[in-house]
Amino acid sequence: MALYLACDTGGNKAARVRLARRAASSKVLKTKGKGASMPEVPAAPAKIVTACIVVIGNEILSGRTKDANISFLATELNKLGVRVMECRVIPDIEATIVATVNEVRAKFDYVFTTGGIGPTHDDITADSIAKAFGVGISEHPEAVARMSRHYGDPALFTPARRRMARIPHGATLVDNPISVAPGFQMGNVFTFAGIPTIAQSMFESMKHRLVGGDPVLSRTVRTNLPEGIIAEALGALQKRYDDIDIGSYPGFRAGKVSVSLVLRGTNDARLAAAATELIQTIHQMGGEAEELVQ
């Protein structure tokens, strides 16, 4: 059975992503007093470009290997204005890979798969992608040429390694600056190796092909009030700013309760208004609030 992971972006069409850089160095802006309410800023429609990450590998599902690709890809895609809406971890089963890829490539603008393009018998991702698109698969001349140059000695370019030169027909190669064996792009699906350093280098080599939407900005307000106290007010604020995602992340600082409230959206004026209103509300409830700036 496939395991579905809830990424920070979830399926919410509202804006999500990283904090916009508003200062050269990180600092904390402490806000005091109630202040005057900011006039509500109307929301403008955002251009949304979506993505899904599909991690393929029994070793991930068994817990033997810890995935590092989701965090990297989600972070880098967010920088480009591409919002990761779903992440899935699925086994090395052809039918599951085919069904999953066909589902998500129709649902999202971009799909990124990691894992299963190595030299062993259980590396079946390339064949599965070919089947999902209804095309054949064979050695790609350019992939063979690159790998032949890389290994030099023909004896080192073994039949197992030649499997990594097999690419679905019609696919475009994705460069691998580390170990040469390429990934590939088939339509809106990009297939990378599972090894994090290689997956990251593949992404860096092809990210210029992506066309993102409006960049997602964020603001963080930290308070000493626990979630159970601020939940109702937070829910009311979310309703008033339905174009902004408001997330609550509890923790402890110096042994005391600390909650980080993260607001994400594409309209900085709306974010500023929502953050100011949130800080004012917390002060009115007798709590402390500070906006974190990075």
PDB file of N, CA, C and O in Angstrom, residues 44-89:
ATOM      1  N   ALA A  44      -5.629  39.779  -3.991  1.00  0.00           N
ATOM      2  CA  ALA A  44      -5.545  39.714  -5.453  1.00  0.00           C
ATOM      3  C   ALA A  44      -5.343  38.260  -5.861  1.00  0.00           C
ATOM      4  O   ALA A  44      -4.679  37.505  -5.152  1.00  0.00           O
ATOM      5  N   PRO A  45      -5.915  37.852  -6.981  1.00  0.00           N
ATOM      6  CA  PRO A  45      -5.747  36.459  -7.414  1.00  0.00           C
ATOM      7  C   PRO A  45      -4.276  36.128  -7.618  1.00  0.00           C
ATOM      8  O   PRO A  45      -3.518  36.913  -8.183  1.00  0.00           O
ATOM      9  N   ALA A  46      -3.867  34.962  -7.140  1.00  0.00           N
ATOM     10  CA  ALA A  46      -2.464  34.550  -7.276  1.00  0.00           C
ATOM     11  C   ALA A  46      -2.338  33.521  -8.389  1.00  0.00           C
ATOM     12  O   ALA A  46      -3.236  32.702  -8.609  1.00  0.00           O
ATOM     13  N   LYS A  47      -1.215  33.597  -9.094  1.00  0.00           N
ATOM     14  CA  LYS A  47      -0.914  32.579 -10.092  1.00  0.00           C
ATOM     15  C   LYS A  47      -0.290  31.396  -9.364  1.00  0.00           C
ATOM     16  O   LYS A  47       0.768  31.524  -8.745  1.00  0.00           O
ATOM     17  N   ILE A  48      -0.953  30.260  -9.422  1.00  0.00           N
ATOM     18  CA  ILE A  48      -0.515  29.094  -8.664  1.00  0.00           C
ATOM     19  C   ILE A  48       0.014  28.011  -9.593  1.00  0.00           C
ATOM     20  O   ILE A  48      -0.661  27.606 -10.539  1.00  0.00           O
ATOM     21  N   VAL A  49       1.235  27.568  -9.348  1.00  0.00           N
ATOM     22  CA  VAL A  49       1.847  26.458 -10.070  1.00  0.00           C
ATOM     23  C   VAL A  49       2.122  25.362  -9.044  1.00  0.00           C
ATOM     24  O   VAL A  49       2.737  25.622  -8.008  1.00  0.00           O
ATOM     25  N   THR A  50       1.664  24.167  -9.335  1.00  0.00           N
ATOM     26  CA  THR A  50       1.687  23.096  -8.339  1.00  0.00           C
ATOM     27  C   THR A  50       2.624  21.957  -8.714  1.00  0.00           C
ATOM     28  O   THR A  50       2.990  21.779  -9.873  1.00  0.00           O
ATOM     29  N   ALA A  51       2.985  21.182  -7.708  1.00  0.00           N
ATOM     30  CA  ALA A  51       3.862  20.029  -7.930  1.00  0.00           C
ATOM     31  C   ALA A  51       3.539  18.926  -6.941  1.00  0.00           C
ATOM     32  O   ALA A  51       2.969  19.167  -5.873  1.00  0.00           O
ATOM     33  N   CYS A  52       3.949  17.728  -7.312  1.00  0.00           N
ATOM     34  CA  CYS A  52       3.846  16.563  -6.439  1.00  0.00           C
ATOM     35  C   CYS A  52       5.205  15.859  -6.450  1.00  0.00           C
ATOM     36  O   CYS A  52       5.836  15.731  -7.502  1.00  0.00           O
ATOM     37  N   ILE A  53       5.645  15.413  -5.287  1.00  0.00           N
ATOM     38  CA  ILE A  53       6.878  14.647  -5.172  1.00  0.00           C
ATOM     39  C   ILE A  53       6.519  13.192  -4.896  1.00  0.00           C
ATOM     40  O   ILE A  53       5.744  12.904  -3.978  1.00  0.00           O
ATOM     41  N   VAL A  54       7.067  12.299  -5.696  1.00  0.00           N
ATOM     42  CA  VAL A  54       6.814  10.862  -5.516  1.00  0.00           C
ATOM     43  C   VAL A  54       8.139  10.181  -5.199  1.00  0.00           C
ATOM     44  O   VAL A  54       9.040  10.135  -6.039  1.00  0.00           O
ATOM     45  N   VAL A  55       8.263   9.683  -3.994  1.00  0.00           N
ATOM     46  CA  VAL A  55       9.463   8.967  -3.562  1.00  0.00           C
ATOM     47  C   VAL A  55       9.203   7.478  -3.756  1.00  0.00           C
ATOM     48  O   VAL A  55       8.231   6.937  -3.224  1.00  0.00           O
ATOM     49  N   ILE A  56      10.065   6.824  -4.517  1.00  0.00           N
ATOM     50  CA  ILE A  56       9.858   5.424  -4.867  1.00  0.00           C
ATOM     51  C   ILE A  56      10.939   4.574  -4.202  1.00  0.00           C
ATOM     52  O   ILE A  56      12.132   4.806  -4.408  1.00  0.00           O
ATOM     53  N   GLY A  57      10.529   3.602  -3.411  1.00  0.00           N
ATOM     54  CA  GLY A  57      11.524   2.731  -2.802  1.00  0.00           C
ATOM     55  C   GLY A  57      11.022   1.971  -1.584  1.00  0.00           C
ATOM     56  O   GLY A  57      10.520   2.583  -0.634  1.00  0.00           O
ATOM     57  N   ASN A  58      11.183   0.667  -1.616  1.00  0.00           N
ATOM     58  CA  ASN A  58      10.817  -0.145  -0.464  1.00  0.00           C
ATOM     59  C   ASN A  58      11.639   0.220   0.765  1.00  0.00           C
ATOM     60  O   ASN A  58      11.182   0.092   1.903  1.00  0.00           O
ATOM     61  N   GLU A  59      12.875   0.657   0.529  1.00  0.00           N
ATOM     62  CA  GLU A  59      13.756   0.976   1.650  1.00  0.00           C
ATOM     63  C   GLU A  59      13.259   2.177   2.451  1.00  0.00           C
ATOM     64  O   GLU A  59      13.522   2.293   3.647  1.00  0.00           O
ATOM     65  N   ILE A  60      12.512   3.057   1.805  1.00  0.00           N
ATOM     66  CA  ILE A  60      11.939   4.205   2.517  1.00  0.00           C
ATOM     67  C   ILE A  60      10.754   3.737   3.352  1.00  0.00           C
ATOM     68  O   ILE A  60      10.611   4.080   4.529  1.00  0.00           O
ATOM     69  N   LEU A  61       9.909   2.927   2.755  1.00  0.00           N
ATOM     70  CA  LEU A  61       8.717   2.438   3.449  1.00  0.00           C
ATOM     71  C   LEU A  61       9.056   1.536   4.625  1.00  0.00           C
ATOM     72  O   LEU A  61       8.318   1.475   5.607  1.00  0.00           O
ATOM     73  N   SER A  62      10.160   0.826   4.537  1.00  0.00           N
ATOM     74  CA  SER A  62      10.557  -0.077   5.625  1.00  0.00           C
ATOM     75  C   SER A  62      11.190   0.672   6.788  1.00  0.00           C
ATOM     76  O   SER A  62      11.346   0.116   7.881  1.00  0.00           O
ATOM     77  N   GLY A  63      11.574   1.921   6.554  1.00  0.00           N
ATOM     78  CA  GLY A  63      12.237   2.699   7.584  1.00  0.00           C
ATOM     79  C   GLY A  63      13.743   2.542   7.585  1.00  0.00           C
ATOM     80  O   GLY A  63      14.447   3.197   8.369  1.00  0.00           O
ATOM     81  N   ARG A  64      14.255   1.695   6.710  1.00  0.00           N
ATOM     82  CA  ARG A  64      15.694   1.461   6.672  1.00  0.00           C
ATOM     83  C   ARG A  64      16.449   2.703   6.200  1.00  0.00           C
ATOM     84  O   ARG A  64      17.541   3.000   6.671  1.00  0.00           O
ATOM     85  N   THR A  65      15.863   3.404   5.248  1.00  0.00           N
ATOM     86  CA  THR A  65      16.485   4.617   4.714  1.00  0.00           C
ATOM     87  C   THR A  65      15.592   5.814   4.996  1.00  0.00           C
ATOM     88  O   THR A  65      14.380   5.759   4.788  1.00  0.00           O
ATOM     89  N   LYS A  66      16.192   6.881   5.470  1.00  0.00           N
ATOM     90  CA  LYS A  66      15.447   8.107   5.737  1.00  0.00           C
ATOM     91  C   LYS A  66      15.495   9.018   4.511  1.00  0.00           C
ATOM     92  O   LYS A  66      16.568   9.316   4.006  1.00  0.00           O
ATOM     93  N   ASP A  67      14.330   9.435   4.080  1.00  0.00           N
ATOM     94  CA  ASP A  67      14.269  10.302   2.903  1.00  0.00           C
ATOM     95  C   ASP A  67      14.780  11.704   3.228  1.00  0.00           C
ATOM     96  O   ASP A  67      14.485  12.260   4.283  1.00  0.00           O
ATOM     97  N   ALA A  68      15.566  12.257   2.308  1.00  0.00           N
ATOM     98  CA  ALA A  68      16.036  13.640   2.450  1.00  0.00           C
ATOM     99  C   ALA A  68      15.636  14.476   1.243  1.00  0.00           C
ATOM    100  O   ALA A  68      15.881  15.691   1.214  1.00  0.00           O
ATOM    101  N   ASN A  69      15.011  13.825   0.264  1.00  0.00           N
ATOM    102  CA  ASN A  69      14.720  14.523  -0.988  1.00  0.00           C
ATOM    103  C   ASN A  69      13.479  15.407  -0.915  1.00  0.00           C
ATOM    104  O   ASN A  69      13.415  16.442  -1.585  1.00  0.00           O
ATOM    105  N   ILE A  70      12.505  15.004  -0.116  1.00  0.00           N
ATOM    106  CA  ILE A  70      11.279  15.804  -0.036  1.00  0.00           C
ATOM    107  C   ILE A  70      11.582  17.197   0.488  1.00  0.00           C
ATOM    108  O   ILE A  70      11.153  18.204  -0.083  1.00  0.00           O
ATOM    109  N   SER A  71      12.314  17.263   1.579  1.00  0.00           N
ATOM    110  CA  SER A  71      12.624  18.567   2.177  1.00  0.00           C
ATOM    111  C   SER A  71      13.387  19.447   1.201  1.00  0.00           C
ATOM    112  O   SER A  71      13.061  20.634   1.022  1.00  0.00           O
ATOM    113  N   PHE A  72      14.395  18.879   0.546  1.00  0.00           N
ATOM    114  CA  PHE A  72      15.191  19.671  -0.401  1.00  0.00           C
ATOM    115  C   PHE A  72      14.334  20.162  -1.556  1.00  0.00           C
ATOM    116  O   PHE A  72      14.340  21.360  -1.892  1.00  0.00           O
ATOM    117  N   LEU A  73      13.613  19.256  -2.193  1.00  0.00           N
ATOM    118  CA  LEU A  73      12.833  19.635  -3.370  1.00  0.00           C
ATOM    119  C   LEU A  73      11.746  20.639  -3.024  1.00  0.00           C
ATOM    120  O   LEU A  73      11.525  21.619  -3.750  1.00  0.00           O
ATOM    121  N   ALA A  74      11.047  20.421  -1.909  1.00  0.00           N
ATOM    122  CA  ALA A  74       9.984  21.345  -1.524  1.00  0.00           C
ATOM    123  C   ALA A  74      10.545  22.741  -1.286  1.00  0.00           C
ATOM    124  O   ALA A  74       9.963  23.750  -1.720  1.00  0.00           O
ATOM    125  N   THR A  75      11.680  22.815  -0.615  1.00  0.00           N
ATOM    126  CA  THR A  75      12.298  24.112  -0.333  1.00  0.00           C
ATOM    127  C   THR A  75      12.718  24.824  -1.615  1.00  0.00           C
ATOM    128  O   THR A  75      12.431  26.014  -1.809  1.00  0.00           O
ATOM    129  N   GLU A  76      13.393  24.086  -2.492  1.00  0.00           N
ATOM    130  CA  GLU A  76      13.890  24.703  -3.724  1.00  0.00           C
ATOM    131  C   GLU A  76      12.751  25.058  -4.684  1.00  0.00           C
ATOM    132  O   GLU A  76      12.801  26.092  -5.357  1.00  0.00           O
ATOM    133  N   LEU A  77      11.743  24.230  -4.747  1.00  0.00           N
ATOM    134  CA  LEU A  77      10.605  24.531  -5.609  1.00  0.00           C
ATOM    135  C   LEU A  77       9.854  25.756  -5.111  1.00  0.00           C
ATOM    136  O   LEU A  77       9.397  26.591  -5.896  1.00  0.00           O
ATOM    137  N   ASN A  78       9.728  25.866  -3.804  1.00  0.00           N
ATOM    138  CA  ASN A  78       9.074  27.042  -3.238  1.00  0.00           C
ATOM    139  C   ASN A  78       9.791  28.316  -3.645  1.00  0.00           C
ATOM    140  O   ASN A  78       9.161  29.349  -3.913  1.00  0.00           O
ATOM    141  N   LYS A  79      11.110  28.265  -3.690  1.00  0.00           N
ATOM    142  CA  LYS A  79      11.882  29.445  -4.105  1.00  0.00           C
ATOM    143  C   LYS A  79      11.551  29.859  -5.528  1.00  0.00           C
ATOM    144  O   LYS A  79      11.660  31.037  -5.886  1.00  0.00           O
ATOM    145  N   LEU A  80      11.153  28.881  -6.346  1.00  0.00           N
ATOM    146  CA  LEU A  80      10.846  29.145  -7.755  1.00  0.00           C
ATOM    147  C   LEU A  80       9.372  29.465  -7.986  1.00  0.00           C
ATOM    148  O   LEU A  80       8.951  29.656  -9.127  1.00  0.00           O
ATOM    149  N   GLY A  81       8.601  29.488  -6.906  1.00  0.00           N
ATOM    150  CA  GLY A  81       7.179  29.749  -7.051  1.00  0.00           C
ATOM    151  C   GLY A  81       6.381  28.531  -7.460  1.00  0.00           C
ATOM    152  O   GLY A  81       5.288  28.640  -8.012  1.00  0.00           O
ATOM    153  N   VAL A  82       6.917  27.342  -7.186  1.00  0.00           N
ATOM    154  CA  VAL A  82       6.207  26.087  -7.460  1.00  0.00           C
ATOM    155  C   VAL A  82       5.830  25.477  -6.116  1.00  0.00           C
ATOM    156  O   VAL A  82       6.696  25.208  -5.281  1.00  0.00           O
ATOM    157  N   ARG A  83       4.561  25.263  -5.913  1.00  0.00           N
ATOM    158  CA  ARG A  83       4.069  24.819  -4.607  1.00  0.00           C
ATOM    159  C   ARG A  83       3.868  23.301  -4.570  1.00  0.00           C
ATOM    160  O   ARG A  83       3.112  22.745  -5.362  1.00  0.00           O
ATOM    161  N   VAL A  84       4.532  22.676  -3.662  1.00  0.00           N
ATOM    162  CA  VAL A  84       4.373  21.231  -3.499  1.00  0.00           C
ATOM    163  C   VAL A  84       3.077  20.995  -2.728  1.00  0.00           C
ATOM    164  O   VAL A  84       2.942  21.386  -1.569  1.00  0.00           O
ATOM    165  N   MET A  85       2.134  20.354  -3.380  1.00  0.00           N
ATOM    166  CA  MET A  85       0.816  20.140  -2.797  1.00  0.00           C
ATOM    167  C   MET A  85       0.644  18.741  -2.207  1.00  0.00           C
ATOM    168  O   MET A  85      -0.158  18.537  -1.318  1.00  0.00           O
ATOM    169  N   GLU A  86       1.422  17.793  -2.726  1.00  0.00           N
ATOM    170  CA  GLU A  86       1.365  16.436  -2.191  1.00  0.00           C
ATOM    171  C   GLU A  86       2.745  15.795  -2.271  1.00  0.00           C
ATOM    172  O   GLU A  86       3.537  16.112  -3.168  1.00  0.00           O
ATOM    173  N   CYS A  87       3.005  14.891  -1.323  1.00  0.00           N
ATOM    174  CA  CYS A  87       4.194  14.037  -1.372  1.00  0.00           C
ATOM    175  C   CYS A  87       3.713  12.611  -1.142  1.00  0.00           C
ATOM    176  O   CYS A  87       2.881  12.373  -0.266  1.00  0.00           O
ATOM    177  N   ARG A  88       4.230  11.690  -1.932  1.00  0.00           N
ATOM    178  CA  ARG A  88       3.822  10.298  -1.788  1.00  0.00           C
ATOM    179  C   ARG A  88       5.055   9.403  -1.732  1.00  0.00           C
ATOM    180  O   ARG A  88       6.033   9.653  -2.432  1.00  0.00           O
ATOM    181  N   VAL A  89       4.982   8.392  -0.912  1.00  0.00           N
ATOM    182  CA  VAL A  89       6.045   7.387  -0.847  1.00  0.00           C
ATOM    183  C   VAL A  89       5.417   6.061  -1.234  1.00  0.00           C
ATOM    184  O   VAL A  89       4.455   5.613  -0.603  1.00  0.00           O
TER     185      VAL A  89
END
